[in-house]
């Protein structure tokens, strides 16, 4: 499985320059490391490192108007690569792309993101435009 933890410069630039269209959802698919990989060699599990990230990033997330709109625990890969497994999947809503970019650029947030980097084996994050629930496949 290819490792993806942080966006490339081009991906982040595309996000920052995307036209505003109101609220966005960020689909997060996360695979944690068994043992966190901290640069300072501290010992923690991937789950413990992610818990530290979640706890310390919450004020920045909520401060820009972020909220979790749904979350789930993956159970079975029905269609897709057998080696692509996820520990958690959730959608985070932001009032705008600008709100997300402002959070990520905040020096306080940047100071704690190392927990996320230590925790993740790989991840996917997909920007989405919220749709209307209840419609059938559209």
Backbone as a ProteinNet text record, in pm:
[ID]
protein_1_A
[PRIMARY]
XXXXXXXXXXXXXXXXXXXXXXXXXXXXXXXXXXXXXXXXXXXXXXXXXXXXXXXXXXXXXXXXXXXXXXXXXXXXXXXXXXXXXXXXXXXXXXXXXXXXXXXXXXXXXXXXXXXXXXXXXXXXXXXXXXXXXXXXXX
[TERTIARY]
85.3	0	89.7	64.1	138.3	106.2	206.4	189.9	156.2	44.4	3.1	-33.9	40.9	13.9	-17.3	60.1	40.9	16.7	-53.8	-73	58.2	70.5	184.2	160.9	263.8	247.9	142	145	47	-95	-111.9	-245.3	-294.9	-206.5	-247.9	-277.2	-195.2	-218.7	-354.3	-385.9	-515.5	-630	-613.3	-716.4	-731	-618.9	-621.4	-677.8	-655.2	-698.7	-834.5	-893.8	-1023.7	-1129.7	-1219.3	-1325.1	-1413	-1455	-1542.8	-1681.4	-1737.5	-1871.7	-1951.1	-1919.7	-1989.9	-1923.7	-2000.3	-1943	-1880.3	-1777.7	-1714	-1709.5	-1708.2	-1682.3	-1547.3	-1470.5	-1343.7	-1359.9	-1360.7	-1366.6	-1227.7	-1216.6	-1090	-1094.5	-996.2	-981.1	-843.1	-839	-715.3	-675.1	-548.7	-486.6	-376.4	-388.4	-291.4	-174.3	-61	54	27.4	84.7	76.6	150.9	271.9	353.1	378.5	350.5	371.6	518.2	542.5	678.9	711.7	747.7	785.3	932.7	965.3	1105.3	1189.4	1129.2	1205.2	1211.2	1163.3	1169.5	1081.4	988.9	899	816.1	775.2	698.2	549.6	472.1	326.3	271.7	150.9	85.9	35.3	2.7	-57	-187.2	-265.9	-393.5	-369.9	-267.8	-237.1	-190.7	-108.2	-61.8	-179	-270.5	-386.4	-477.3	-492.3	-573.5	-513.8	-380.6	-315.3	-342.6	-333.7	-363.5	-508.2	-601.2	-743.6	-769.7	-714.4	-734.3	-675.6	-553.3	-484	-529.5	-584.3	-630.3	-774.9	-848.8	-991.2	-1018.2	-943	-972	-953.8	-857.2	-833.8	-945.8	-985.1	-1092.9	-1224.2	-1260.8	-1385.4	-1375.2	-1254.3	-1233.3	-1260.7	-1248.1	-1279.6	-1419.6	-1494.5	-1631.4	-1643	-1539.1	-1542.5	-1629.5	-1683.8	-1760.1	-1755.9	-1767.9	-1773.9	-1919.5	-1945.9	-2083.8	-2120.7	-2022.7	-2045.8	-1912.9	-1917.9	-1798.7	-1841.3	-1747.6	-1777.2	-1649.1	-1666.2	-1554.9	-1566.5	-1471	-1476.3	-1468.9	-1544.7	-1547.8	-1497.9	-1524	-1493.7	-1473.9	-1367.8	-1345.9	-1422.5	-1530.2	-1611.8	-1560.1	-1522.6	-1464	-1340	-1226.8	-1103.3	-987.8	-867.4	-748.5	-757	-717.6	-721.3	-629.9	-521.9	-427.9	-466.3	-575.1	-618.3	-723.6	-678.2	-766.1	-761.6	-874.4	-885.3	-929.2	-870.1	-907.6	-1025.4	-1035.3	-1147	-1173.8	-1299.9	-1343.3	-1442	-1423.4	-1518.5	-1520.4	-1626	-1637.4	-1639.7	-1547.3	-1540.6	-1594.9	-1682.8	-1739	-1669	-1637.8	-1582.1	-1674.1	-1686.5	-1774	-1730.5	-1599.5	-1545	-1406.5	-1353.9	-1214.9	-1121	-1154.2	-1070.8	-1058.7	-1167	-1162.7	-1064.8	-1069.2	-976.7	-832.7	-807.6	-672.4	-623.2	-708.9	-670.4	-633.1	-707.2	-674.2	-536.1	-512.7	-387.4	-267.7	-287.7	-178.4	-155.8	-247.5	-235.8	-109.8	-20.2	102.6	76.4	-30.7	-64.4	-98.2	-173.2	-206.3	-79.7	2	125	216.2	208	292.2	249	126.6	79.1	55.1	67.7	37.2	135.7	248.8	344.4	281.9	182.3	113.5	42.1	-21.5	-92.3	6.9	118.5	219.6	279.6	296.7	350.1	249.9	121.9	16.1	-17.4	-15.2	-68.6	29.2	-20	53.5	26.7	-99.6	-139.4	-279.2	-318.8	-452.1	-495.9	-621.4	-677.2	-764.3	-761.7	-849.5	-903.2	-1033.9	-1098.9	-1195	-1174.3	-1267.3	-1394.7	-1509	-1637.5	-1733.2	-1823.6	-1932.7	-2049.8	-2103	-2215.1	-2333.4	-2397.2	-2516.4	-2640.3	-2748.7	-2875.6	-2899	-2915.7	-2940.5	-3078.5	-3088.3	-3217.3	-3237.7	-3158.4	-3169.3	-3107.7	-3153.6	-3104	-2992.4	-2870.1	-2754.6	-2739.3	-2750.4	-2727.4	-2661.2
-118.4	0	124.4	214.6	340.2	424.3	492.6	573.5	717.9	765.4	904.4	958.7	1059.1	1117	1265.3	1336	1480	1509.5	1619.2	1655.6	1703.9	1688.2	1747.7	1898.8	1972.9	2118.6	2150.3	2076	2099.5	2069.8	1963.3	1931.2	2040.4	2087.6	2191.1	2322.2	2355.1	2476.5	2468.7	2353.1	2335.6	2355.7	2307.6	2325.9	2473.3	2540.3	2681.8	2769.9	2730.8	2813	2772	2667.7	2621.4	2728.4	2743.9	2843.9	2810.4	2914.2	2895.6	2854.9	2759.7	2714	2679.6	2744.4	2715.3	2602.8	2534.2	2429.1	2317.1	2256.6	2139.9	2028	1906.7	1790.5	1734.9	1692.4	1625.1	1480.3	1389.4	1247.1	1203	1149.8	1102.7	951.4	884	739.2	717.7	654.9	650.7	507.7	478.6	353.3	393.2	347	381.9	284.7	334.7	247.2	166.6	49.6	-24.9	53.4	95.5	176.9	311.2	417.8	552.6	571.6	660.2	686.1	833.3	863.5	999.1	1022.6	1142.7	1176.1	1172.4	1208.4	1209	1070.9	969.7	829	794.8	883.5	849.3	727.5	653.3	532.4	558	515.6	524.8	439.1	394.5	323.7	427	381.6	472	529.9	446.6	493.7	600.3	583	683.4	814.2	804.9	926	997.4	920.4	982.9	1046.6	983.1	1040.9	1174.3	1183.1	1309.5	1414.8	1376	1468.9	1516.9	1424.5	1460.1	1558	1528.7	1613.2	1753.3	1758.7	1886.9	1967	1900.8	1973.5	2020.9	1965.8	1999.2	2149.3	2226.5	2370.6	2441.9	2398.5	2460.6	2422.3	2295.9	2243.9	2315.6	2318.7	2385.6	2536.7	2590.6	2734.7	2789.8	2705	2749.7	2706.2	2650.4	2607.7	2464.9	2383.2	2244.4	2157.9	2052.4	1953.3	1820.3	1712.1	1579.8	1552.8	1525.8	1502.4	1354.1	1266.5	1123.7	1051.8	938.7	855.5	709.3	622.7	480	400.5	277	183.7	84.3	86.8	-7	-151.8	-238.2	-378.7	-473.5	-441.7	-535.8	-460.5	-493.6	-436.4	-522.7	-469.7	-544.7	-527	-403.3	-374	-290.3	-337	-262.3	-354.9	-298.3	-378.8	-446.1	-572.1	-645.8	-585.6	-520.7	-465.4	-324.2	-271.2	-136.7	-149.5	-137	-147.9	-17.2	17.1	143.6	117.4	191.8	181.3	271.9	382.7	474.8	555	592.1	674.6	775.8	901.7	1003.8	1119.5	1197.2	1319.2	1437.5	1529.7	1653.5	1766	1845.5	1958.9	2086.7	2170.1	2303.9	2403.4	2524.7	2623.9	2661.4	2642.1	2678.4	2616.8	2618.1	2576.3	2666.5	2795.9	2893.1	2857.8	2812.9	2775.1	2659.6	2559.3	2446.7	2494	2574.5	2624.4	2707.2	2791.4	2872.3	2784.8	2677.3	2586.6	2525.1	2472.9	2404.1	2499	2625.3	2723	2784	2761.5	2818.3	2763.2	2850.8	2802.8	2708.4	2731.3	2641.6	2502	2494.2	2364.9	2299.3	2376.5	2320.9	2263.5	2319.2	2272.5	2136.1	2092.2	1964.3	1858.3	1894.7	1799.9	1682.2	1694.5	1584	1457.6	1473.3	1355.5	1279.1	1352.8	1291.9	1217.9	1283.5	1223.7	1098.2	1099.7	982.7	867.7	901	800.6	728.6	799.2	745.7	655.5	539	455	506.4	533.7	596.8	654.4	738	798.7	847	880.6	947.6	1060.3	1172	1284.4	1340.1	1340.9	1383.6	1497.1	1610.7	1723	1690.8	1716.6	1687.1	1803.8	1820.7	1916.4	1840	1886.3	1814.4	1803	1688.5	1664.8	1662.7	1619.1	1610.5	1464.7	1438.5	1301.9	1255.7	1127	1070.4	1051.3	1120.6	1097.5	962.1	900.4	769.7	785	753.7	748.6	870.2	988.2	1106.9	1215.7
0	0	0	-91.5	-98.5	23.8	76.3	196.7	159.5	210.5	192.5	329.8	375.5	506.9	494.9	414.3	395.2	247.4	217.9	77	15.1	-116	-185.6	-193.6	-228.3	-244.6	-350.4	-460.5	-567.2	-520.6	-444.1	-392.5	-297.5	-208.9	-114.4	-188.1	-287.4	-366.2	-436.6	-493.9	-561.2	-462.5	-341.4	-238.8	-203.9	-184.1	-145.4	-256.2	-381.9	-494.6	-551.2	-496.2	-547.2	-525.7	-621.3	-604.7	-484.4	-416.4	-300.5	-347.3	-276.2	-312	-186.3	-77	47.5	123.2	207.9	292	209.1	265.9	204.9	307.9	259.3	342.6	301.3	399.3	373.8	418.3	320.7	350.7	394.7	513.9	569.9	585.1	526.8	540.2	601	718.1	796	829.3	806.6	851.4	947.9	1071.1	1174.5	1175.5	1219.9	1243.5	1370.8	1380.3	1506.2	1613.7	1582	1672.5	1606.8	1679.2	1625.5	1590.1	1494.8	1448.8	1474	1598.6	1636.8	1607.3	1560.8	1533.7	1660.2	1775.4	1900.6	1966.7	1895.8	1937.9	2057.9	2096.9	2207.6	2169.1	2268.7	2243.4	2263.8	2166.3	2171.6	2058.6	2074.9	1964.4	1864.1	1745.1	1647.6	1699.2	1768.2	1824	1931.1	2013.3	2116.5	2053.4	1949.6	1881.1	1814.2	1754.6	1691.5	1795.6	1910.7	2018.6	2063.8	2070.1	2106.5	1999.7	1872.7	1763.9	1771.4	1790.5	1796.2	1910.4	2025.9	2143.9	2122.3	2070.9	2057.2	1935.5	1834.5	1715.3	1727.8	1822.4	1834.9	1845.9	1926.8	1933.4	1799.1	1719.6	1588.7	1491.9	1495.3	1411.1	1441.9	1568.4	1607	1589.4	1605.1	1592.9	1454.2	1352	1215.4	1174.1	1268.1	1237.7	1190	1212.6	1169.1	1258.1	1196.7	1273.2	1198.2	1271.9	1211	1174.3	1045.4	1002.5	1004.7	992.5	1012.2	1029.1	1095.1	1109.3	1110.3	1075.9	1070.4	1090.1	1131.4	1142.5	1028	935.1	822.9	872.2	807.3	846.6	738.7	611.5	504.8	374.2	301.7	168.5	69.1	15.4	-79.9	-222.2	-257.8	-388.3	-362.9	-407.1	-389.6	-356.8	-349.8	-322.2	-184.8	-179	-52.7	53.5	9.8	107.6	152.4	102.3	139.5	249.3	371.4	487.7	565.2	624.8	697.6	840.6	933.1	1073.9	1106.8	1036.9	1059.6	933.9	918.1	805.5	861.5	823	868.3	770.4	777.6	697.9	793.1	769	846.5	759.7	816.1	742.9	786.4	687.4	710.4	641.2	696.5	633.9	492.2	463.4	332.5	318.3	196.4	174.6	252.5	253.7	324.2	472.2	534.4	676.1	697.4	610	620.3	604.1	501.6	476	594.4	649.8	765.8	884.7	906	1015.7	995.3	876.1	847.9	853.9	818.3	820.9	959.1	1052.3	1186.5	1254.4	1304	1368.4	1486.4	1559.7	1670.1	1621.3	1511.5	1452	1397.8	1329.8	1273.3	1381.7	1502.4	1612.9	1667.1	1637.6	1691.9	1584.6	1458.9	1350.9	1348	1418.2	1421.7	1482.7	1570	1625.1	1513.4	1424.2	1310.6	1221.4	1192.8	1106.7	1170.1	1301.7	1372.1	1373.8	1377.8	1391.9	1262.3	1149.5	1024.2	951.5	911.1	817.3	676.6	648.1	522.5	541.5	448.3	458	320.9	313.2	196	248.9	180.9	216.8	86.1	73.8	-49.5	-18.2	-85.3	-69.8	-146.9	-83	-145.6	-124.3	-218.3	-202.6	-141.6	-27.7	33.9	-61.5	-58	-138.8	-51.1	-109.3	-38.1	0.7	129.1	175.2	129.9	103.5	67.3	-81.1	-163.4	-307.6	-339.3	-443.8	-482.1	-585.2	-546.9	-636	-726	-668.8	-751.8	-672.1
[MASK]
++++++++++++++++++++++++++++++++++++++++++++++++++++++++++++++++++++++++++++++++++++++++++++++++++++++++++++++++++++++++++++++++++++++++++

